[in-house]
Coordinates of C-alpha atoms and ligand atoms in Angstrom, one line a residue:
X1 CA 42.7 -177.0 -157.3
X2 CA 40.5 -173.9 -156.2
X3 CA 37.9 -175.9 -157.3
X4 CA 38.7 -178.9 -155.5
X5 CA 39.2 -176.9 -152.6
X6 CA 35.8 -175.6 -152.4
X7 CA 34.6 -179.3 -152.7
X8 CA 36.8 -180.6 -150.0
X9 CA 35.1 -177.5 -147.4
X10 CA 31.9 -178.5 -148.4
X11 CA 32.4 -182.0 -147.5
X12 CA 34.2 -181.1 -144.4
X13 CA 31.3 -179.2 -143.6
X14 CA 28.9 -181.9 -144.5
X15 CA 30.7 -184.1 -142.6
X16 CA 30.7 -181.6 -139.5
X17 CA 26.9 -181.7 -140.0
X18 CA 26.5 -185.5 -140.6
X19 CA 28.3 -185.7 -137.2
X20 CA 26.5 -183.5 -135.1
X21 CA 23.5 -185.8 -136.6
X22 CA 25.3 -188.7 -135.7
X23 CA 25.1 -190.0 -139.0
X24 CA 27.9 -191.8 -140.6
X25 CA 30.3 -190.0 -138.3
X26 CA 32.4 -192.3 -137.5
X27 CA 33.5 -193.4 -141.3
X28 CA 34.4 -189.7 -142.0
X29 CA 36.5 -189.2 -138.8
X30 CA 38.4 -191.9 -139.9
X31 CA 39.3 -190.9 -143.4
X32 CA 39.6 -187.4 -142.3
X33 CA 37.2 -185.4 -142.7
X34 CA 39.4 -182.5 -143.5
X35 CA 41.5 -184.6 -146.3
X36 CA 42.2 -182.7 -149.1
X37 CA 41.3 -184.3 -152.1
X38 CA 43.9 -184.9 -155.1
X39 CA 42.2 -186.8 -158.0
X40 CA 45.0 -187.9 -161.0
X41 CA 42.8 -187.3 -163.5
X42 CA 42.7 -183.5 -162.6
X43 CA 46.5 -184.0 -162.9
X44 CA 46.4 -184.8 -166.5
X45 CA 46.4 -188.8 -165.9
X46 CA 44.2 -190.7 -168.6
X47 CA 42.4 -193.5 -168.0
X48 CA 42.6 -195.0 -171.7
X49 CA 45.1 -197.7 -171.2
X50 CA 48.0 -196.2 -173.2
X51 CA 49.2 -193.0 -171.8
X52 CA 52.5 -193.7 -169.5
X53 CA 50.7 -191.7 -166.0
X54 CA 53.6 -192.0 -164.0
X55 CA 54.5 -188.5 -163.9
X56 CA 51.2 -187.3 -163.3
X57 CA 50.9 -189.8 -160.7
X58 CA 54.1 -188.6 -158.9
X59 CA 53.4 -184.8 -159.2
X60 CA 49.7 -185.7 -158.1
X61 CA 51.3 -187.4 -155.0
X62 CA 54.0 -184.7 -154.5
X63 CA 51.2 -181.7 -154.5
X64 CA 49.3 -184.0 -151.8
X65 CA 52.5 -184.6 -149.8
X66 CA 53.2 -181.0 -149.4
X67 CA 49.6 -180.0 -149.0
X68 CA 49.3 -179.4 -144.9
X69 CA 47.1 -181.9 -143.1
X70 CA 45.8 -184.6 -144.2
X71 CA 45.9 -185.5 -148.0
X72 CA 43.9 -188.1 -150.2
X73 CA 44.9 -188.8 -153.9
X74 CA 42.3 -190.9 -155.7
X75 CA 43.0 -192.9 -158.8
X76 CA 39.4 -193.1 -160.0
X77 CA 37.8 -196.0 -162.2
X78 CA 39.5 -196.5 -165.6
X79 CA 42.9 -198.5 -167.0
X80 CA 45.9 -196.5 -166.0
X81 CA 49.1 -197.5 -167.4
X82 CA 52.2 -196.8 -165.8
X83 CA 55.6 -196.9 -165.4
X84 CA 58.2 -196.7 -162.7
X85 CA 56.4 -194.8 -160.0
X86 CA 57.5 -193.1 -156.5
X87 CA 55.6 -192.0 -153.8
X88 CA 58.0 -190.2 -151.7
X89 CA 57.9 -188.8 -147.9
X90 CA 58.0 -187.4 -145.3
X91 CA 54.7 -185.6 -146.4
X92 CA 53.1 -182.9 -144.3
X93 CA 50.2 -184.8 -142.9
X94 CA 49.0 -188.3 -143.4
X95 CA 48.7 -189.5 -146.7
X96 CA 45.9 -192.1 -148.2
X97 CA 46.1 -193.5 -151.7
X98 CA 42.3 -194.5 -152.9
X99 CA 42.4 -196.9 -155.8
X100 CA 39.4 -197.6 -157.5
X101 CA 40.6 -198.4 -161.0
X102 CA 43.0 -200.3 -162.6
X103 CA 46.7 -199.6 -162.5
X104 CA 48.8 -201.3 -165.0
X105 CA 52.2 -201.6 -165.3
X106 CA 54.2 -201.0 -168.4
X107 CA 55.8 -204.0 -170.0
X108 CA 58.7 -202.6 -171.1
X109 CA 61.3 -203.4 -168.2
X110 CA 63.5 -201.0 -169.4
X111 CA 61.3 -198.5 -167.7
X112 CA 62.2 -200.1 -164.3
X113 CA 65.5 -198.6 -163.1
X114 CA 65.4 -199.4 -159.5
X115 CA 63.6 -202.8 -159.6
X116 CA 60.4 -201.5 -158.4
X117 CA 57.0 -200.5 -160.1
X118 CA 55.3 -198.5 -157.5
X119 CA 57.8 -197.5 -154.2
X120 CA 56.7 -195.5 -151.1
X121 CA 59.2 -194.8 -148.9
X122 CA 59.6 -192.5 -145.6
X123 CA 55.5 -192.0 -144.9
X124 CA 54.4 -191.8 -141.5
X125 CA 50.5 -192.5 -141.6
X126 CA 50.0 -193.8 -144.7
X127 CA 46.4 -195.8 -146.1
X128 CA 46.1 -197.6 -149.1
X129 CA 42.7 -198.6 -149.8
X130 CA 39.8 -199.3 -152.6
X131 CA 38.8 -201.9 -154.6
X132 CA 41.0 -201.1 -157.3
X133 CA 43.5 -203.5 -158.8
X134 CA 47.4 -202.8 -159.4
X135 CA 48.0 -205.1 -162.4
X136 CA 51.8 -205.9 -163.2
X137 CA 51.5 -207.6 -166.5
X138 CA 54.0 -209.8 -165.3
X139 CA 53.2 -212.5 -168.0
X140 CA 54.7 -210.4 -170.7
X141 CA 58.3 -210.3 -168.3
X142 CA 57.9 -214.1 -167.2
X143 CA 58.8 -216.1 -170.3
X144 CA 61.8 -213.9 -171.2
X145 CA 63.2 -214.1 -168.0
X146 CA 66.8 -214.4 -167.7
X147 CA 67.8 -216.9 -165.0
X148 CA 70.9 -214.4 -163.9
X149 CA 68.6 -211.1 -163.7
X150 CA 65.7 -212.9 -161.5
X151 CA 66.3 -210.3 -158.7
X152 CA 65.5 -207.5 -161.2
X153 CA 62.2 -208.2 -162.1
X154 CA 60.0 -205.3 -160.7
X155 CA 58.4 -205.7 -156.9
X156 CA 55.1 -204.2 -157.6
X157 CA 54.7 -202.2 -154.4
X158 CA 57.1 -201.7 -152.3
X159 CA 57.0 -200.0 -149.0
X160 CA 60.3 -198.9 -147.2
X161 CA 60.5 -196.8 -144.3
X162 CA 56.9 -196.5 -143.6
X163 CA 55.4 -196.2 -140.3
X164 CA 51.6 -196.3 -139.2
X165 CA 50.5 -197.7 -142.1
X166 CA 47.5 -199.7 -143.4
X167 CA 47.0 -201.1 -146.7
X168 CA 43.5 -202.8 -147.5
X169 CA 41.0 -204.1 -149.5
X170 CA 43.3 -203.6 -152.8
X171 CA 44.1 -206.5 -155.1
X172 CA 47.4 -207.3 -156.6
X173 CA 47.8 -209.2 -160.0
X174 CA 50.3 -210.7 -162.2
X175 CA 53.6 -208.7 -160.7
X176 CA 56.7 -209.0 -162.2
X177 CA 58.7 -210.0 -159.7
X178 CA 57.4 -210.3 -156.1
X179 CA 53.8 -208.6 -155.3
X180 CA 54.9 -206.7 -152.1
X181 CA 57.8 -205.8 -149.9
X182 CA 57.9 -204.5 -146.7
X183 CA 61.0 -202.9 -145.7
X184 CA 62.3 -201.3 -142.5
X185 CA 58.7 -200.6 -141.8
X186 CA 56.9 -200.2 -138.3
X187 CA 53.4 -200.3 -137.0
X188 CA 52.2 -201.8 -140.5
X189 CA 48.8 -203.6 -141.3
X190 CA 47.8 -205.1 -144.3
X191 CA 44.0 -206.4 -144.5
X192 CA 41.4 -207.9 -146.9
X193 CA 44.0 -208.2 -149.7
X194 CA 43.7 -210.4 -152.7
X195 CA 47.0 -211.2 -154.8
X196 CA 46.8 -213.5 -157.5
X197 CA 49.2 -215.0 -160.1
X198 CA 49.4 -218.1 -161.6
X199 CA 51.0 -221.0 -159.8
X200 CA 54.0 -221.4 -162.4
X201 CA 54.7 -217.7 -162.5
X202 CA 58.5 -217.6 -161.6
X203 CA 59.5 -215.8 -157.8
X204 CA 56.0 -214.0 -157.5
X205 CA 55.6 -213.9 -153.9
X206 CA 52.7 -212.4 -152.1
X207 CA 54.3 -210.4 -149.4
X208 CA 58.1 -210.1 -148.2
X209 CA 58.6 -208.5 -145.2
X210 CA 62.1 -207.9 -143.6
X211 CA 63.6 -205.7 -140.9
X212 CA 60.0 -204.7 -139.7
X213 CA 58.5 -204.4 -136.3
X214 CA 55.0 -205.1 -135.5
X215 CA 53.4 -205.7 -138.7
X216 CA 49.8 -207.8 -139.3
X217 CA 48.6 -209.5 -142.2
X218 CA 45.2 -210.7 -142.1
X219 CA 42.2 -211.9 -143.9
X220 CA 43.8 -212.0 -147.3
X221 CA 43.7 -214.4 -150.3
X222 CA 46.8 -215.2 -152.0
X223 CA 47.8 -217.4 -154.8
X224 CA 51.0 -216.7 -156.7
X225 CA 53.8 -218.7 -157.8
X226 CA 56.0 -218.7 -154.8
X227 CA 55.8 -217.9 -151.0
X228 CA 52.3 -216.5 -150.4
X229 CA 54.0 -214.8 -147.3
X230 CA 57.4 -214.9 -146.5
X231 CA 59.1 -213.4 -143.4
X232 CA 62.7 -212.6 -144.2
X233 CA 65.4 -211.7 -141.6
X234 CA 65.4 -208.6 -139.2
X235 CA 61.6 -208.8 -138.2
X236 CA 60.1 -208.8 -134.7
X237 CA 56.3 -208.8 -133.7
X238 CA 55.1 -210.0 -136.8
X239 CA 51.2 -211.3 -137.3
X240 CA 49.7 -213.6 -139.8
X241 CA 46.5 -214.6 -139.5
X242 CA 43.1 -215.2 -142.0
X243 CA 45.1 -216.3 -144.8
X244 CA 44.0 -218.3 -147.6
X245 CA 47.2 -219.6 -149.5
X246 CA 47.4 -221.9 -152.7
X247 CA 48.8 -222.3 -155.1
X248 CA 52.4 -221.5 -154.1
X249 CA 55.0 -222.3 -151.7
X250 CA 53.3 -221.6 -148.6
X251 CA 53.8 -219.5 -145.8
X252 CA 57.6 -219.4 -144.9
X253 CA 60.1 -217.7 -142.4
X254 CA 63.2 -217.1 -144.5
X255 CA 65.4 -217.8 -145.8
X256 CA 67.8 -216.6 -143.1
X257 CA 71.4 -216.6 -143.3
X258 CA 72.7 -214.1 -146.0
X259 CA 75.6 -211.9 -145.0
X260 CA 73.9 -209.1 -142.8
X261 CA 70.9 -210.8 -141.9
X262 CA 69.7 -210.0 -138.6
X263 CA 67.7 -212.3 -135.8
X264 CA 64.2 -213.0 -136.2
X265 CA 61.7 -213.1 -133.5
X266 CA 57.9 -213.2 -132.3
X267 CA 56.4 -214.4 -135.2
X268 CA 52.9 -215.8 -134.7
X269 CA 50.6 -217.5 -137.9
X270 CA 47.4 -218.3 -136.8
X271 CA 44.4 -219.7 -138.4
X272 CA 45.4 -219.8 -142.0
X273 CA 44.2 -222.5 -144.9
X274 CA 46.7 -223.6 -147.2
X275 CA 45.7 -225.7 -150.1
X276 CA 47.9 -227.5 -152.8
X277 CA 51.1 -225.5 -151.8
X278 CA 54.4 -227.1 -152.2
X279 CA 55.1 -225.9 -148.3
X280 CA 52.9 -225.4 -145.3
X281 CA 54.3 -224.0 -142.3
X282 CA 58.1 -223.6 -143.2
X283 CA 61.6 -222.3 -141.8
X284 CA 64.3 -222.0 -144.1
X285 CA 68.0 -221.2 -143.4
X286 CA 71.1 -221.4 -145.9
X287 CA 73.4 -223.5 -144.7
X288 CA 76.7 -222.1 -144.3
X289 CA 75.2 -219.0 -143.0
X290 CA 76.3 -216.1 -140.8
X291 CA 75.5 -216.3 -137.0
X292 CA 71.7 -215.4 -135.7
X293 CA 68.8 -216.5 -134.1
X294 CA 65.4 -217.0 -134.8
X295 CA 63.2 -217.6 -132.2
X296 CA 59.4 -217.5 -130.7
X297 CA 57.7 -218.5 -133.3
X298 CA 54.3 -220.2 -133.7
X299 CA 52.3 -221.5 -136.4
X300 CA 48.7 -222.5 -135.1
X301 CA 45.0 -223.4 -136.1
X302 CA 46.4 -223.9 -139.6
X303 CA 44.7 -226.2 -141.9
X304 CA 46.5 -227.7 -144.6
X305 CA 45.3 -229.1 -148.1
X306 CA 47.0 -231.5 -150.2
X307 CA 50.2 -229.8 -149.3
X308 CA 53.2 -231.3 -150.0
X309 CA 55.8 -230.5 -147.3
X310 CA 53.1 -229.7 -144.3
X311 CA 55.6 -229.1 -141.6
X312 CA 59.0 -228.1 -142.5
X313 CA 62.4 -226.7 -141.1
X314 CA 64.9 -226.9 -143.9
X315 CA 68.5 -226.0 -142.5
X316 CA 69.9 -226.8 -145.8
X317 CA 68.1 -225.1 -148.0
X318 CA 70.6 -224.2 -151.1
X319 CA 72.8 -227.0 -149.9
X320 CA 73.4 -228.1 -153.4
X321 CA 75.1 -224.6 -153.9
X322 CA 76.7 -224.5 -150.3
X323 CA 78.1 -226.8 -148.1
X324 CA 78.9 -226.5 -144.3
X325 CA 76.3 -226.2 -141.1
X326 CA 73.9 -223.1 -140.9
X327 CA 75.1 -220.8 -137.7
X328 CA 71.2 -219.9 -137.5
X329 CA 69.9 -220.9 -134.0
X330 CA 66.4 -221.8 -134.1
X331 CA 64.5 -222.2 -131.0
X332 CA 61.1 -221.8 -129.3
X333 CA 59.1 -223.0 -132.2
X334 CA 55.4 -224.1 -131.9
X335 CA 53.5 -226.0 -134.4
X336 CA 49.8 -226.4 -132.6
X337 CA 46.9 -227.7 -133.8
X338 CA 47.7 -228.1 -137.5
X339 CA 45.3 -230.6 -139.5
X340 CA 44.8 -231.7 -143.0
X341 CA 46.3 -233.8 -145.5
X342 CA 50.0 -234.5 -147.1
X343 CA 50.4 -235.4 -150.5
X344 CA 54.0 -236.5 -149.5
X345 CA 54.8 -239.3 -146.8
X346 CA 57.3 -237.1 -144.9
X347 CA 54.4 -234.8 -143.4
X348 CA 56.9 -233.4 -140.7
X349 CA 60.4 -232.6 -141.2
X350 CA 63.0 -231.5 -138.8
X351 CA 66.1 -230.9 -140.5
X352 CA 68.3 -228.9 -138.3
X353 CA 71.9 -227.5 -138.3
X354 CA 74.8 -230.1 -137.3
X355 CA 76.1 -227.0 -135.7
X356 CA 73.1 -225.4 -133.9
X357 CA 70.8 -227.8 -133.2
X358 CA 67.3 -226.4 -133.1
X359 CA 65.7 -226.3 -129.3
X360 CA 62.7 -225.7 -127.6
X361 CA 60.7 -227.4 -130.7
X362 CA 56.7 -228.0 -129.7
X363 CA 54.3 -230.2 -131.7
X364 CA 51.0 -230.4 -130.4
X365 CA 48.0 -232.1 -131.9
X366 CA 49.2 -232.6 -135.5
X367 CA 46.8 -234.4 -137.2
X368 CA 47.5 -235.1 -140.8
X369 CA 46.1 -237.9 -143.3
X370 CA 48.0 -238.9 -146.8
X371 CA 46.2 -237.7 -149.6
X372 CA 49.0 -238.6 -152.4
X373 CA 49.0 -241.2 -155.1
X374 CA 51.2 -243.8 -153.8
X375 CA 49.1 -245.0 -150.7
X376 CA 51.7 -244.6 -148.5
X377 CA 51.4 -243.9 -144.4
X378 CA 52.7 -240.4 -143.2
X379 CA 56.2 -240.1 -141.2
X380 CA 57.9 -237.5 -139.3
X381 CA 61.9 -237.1 -139.7
X382 CA 64.2 -235.3 -137.4
X383 CA 67.9 -234.3 -137.4
X384 CA 69.7 -232.3 -135.0
X385 CA 66.4 -231.1 -133.5
X386 CA 65.3 -230.9 -129.6
X387 CA 61.7 -231.5 -130.4
X388 CA 58.8 -232.8 -128.1
X389 CA 55.6 -234.3 -129.4
X390 CA 52.4 -234.2 -127.6
X391 CA 48.7 -234.4 -128.0
X392 CA 47.0 -236.2 -130.9
X393 CA 49.6 -237.0 -133.6
X394 CA 49.5 -237.8 -137.1
X395 CA 52.3 -238.8 -138.4
X396 CA 53.6 -240.0 -134.8
X397 CA 57.0 -238.1 -133.6
X398 CA 60.3 -238.5 -134.0
X399 CA 62.0 -240.6 -130.9
Ligands
LIG401 C1 49.4 -208.7 -135.0 O1 50.5 -209.4 -134.6 C2 50.5 -209.1 -133.2 C3 51.8 -210.2 -133.0 O2 52.0 -211.7 -133.4 C4 49.4 -210.3 -132.7 O3 50.2 -210.5 -131.2 C5 48.2 -209.6 -132.5 O4 47.1 -210.2 -131.8 C6 47.8 -209.0 -134.3 N1 46.9 -208.0 -134.1 C7 45.6 -208.5 -135.0 C8 44.7 -207.3 -135.1 O5 46.1 -209.4 -135.8
LIG402 C1 40.1 -217.4 -139.2 O1 40.3 -217.3 -140.9 C2 39.1 -216.9 -141.7 C3 39.3 -216.5 -143.2 O2 40.2 -217.5 -143.6 C4 38.0 -215.9 -140.9 O3 36.9 -215.4 -142.0 C5 37.7 -215.9 -139.7 O4 36.8 -215.2 -139.0 C6 38.9 -216.2 -138.8 N1 38.8 -216.7 -137.8 C7 39.3 -216.3 -136.7 C8 38.9 -217.0 -135.2 O5 40.1 -215.3 -136.4

């Protein structure tokens, strides 16, 4: 460590020198010129693709977390195998994790005791960056997947009670369960991510957000076997923009209506392109759910390429296993400027709750064409929905 501290001091002085010359100053200031650097390889981690580096990562994090001031944990180039990892706060200063190499998830499922591979908790001030990859090696877990244990396949990256965070530029590949979850977080930005898994991989959602406030997901490319992005219960002020999605199940709100679920409000999904997905802009609630509200939702400037259900509100999600009306009240929802093609003939489906009809649903400038195999024409289907249709409309709205 002593050597590294000296190095860091040199970098700090260099940073100051550059600053005073006005050269490249901004970047250094943003990264924190005085961040103490902790390289996992100097804590025993081995990039040999065989050693389980989980303990070395945890020890390096703990040391960084307990050091005064900003700290940066670096995973350099190379293949680092790791089982379950906990990156826990609170820390003494803002933390950065820079990943340049590939982190490989251990394939032995018994390694994962909490259903998570890499778990960030209770950190205030976190940056995860670098051009590296988190490869969950999920292909080892998918075929043997027991349906009764589906929620137990580990999430690749979990963020819980993390605030003032930026996760950017990293790649996530073949998670076993969800690729990333953001839960009970506040002021959280996700930018320029690449998330990739085969279209037929089970429950490999890209990003699932719940119980969070002020989360933005921007400029990312996501293709998985489930929702590209799912916005669950208890969220407010969530912005999603510049997302390329597909394959996958689309960009969904829900499912909502599980016991303990809380209201959802202020969701904006803008400037996204969905290709070959089963759903486009979707809101889904369970039938026979508990009482809650989903409101102030905007899907705007979305391009659909060969999407199966481009615009869909489904309040009878899981209706095969449950009967009865959803108690989720959906209101103030706007679908604007949604263009492209649909492979099913019902391009707009507003299937709302008998007990709690949808209110304030607005569709403006919907311009979809049929691209399926049957040479059919498009239609819209509405039940229990108070909806207005204006602007260019293809299909024509419900009466
Ligand atoms: C973040 O999302 C909010 C809420 O939808 C939105 O108003 C804001 O413009 C977004 N910011 C960025 C940088 O995308
Ligand atoms: C829309 O999203 C694309 C990425 O799909 C991005 O390159 C472009 O800058 C975005 N446009 C606006 C106006 O945000």
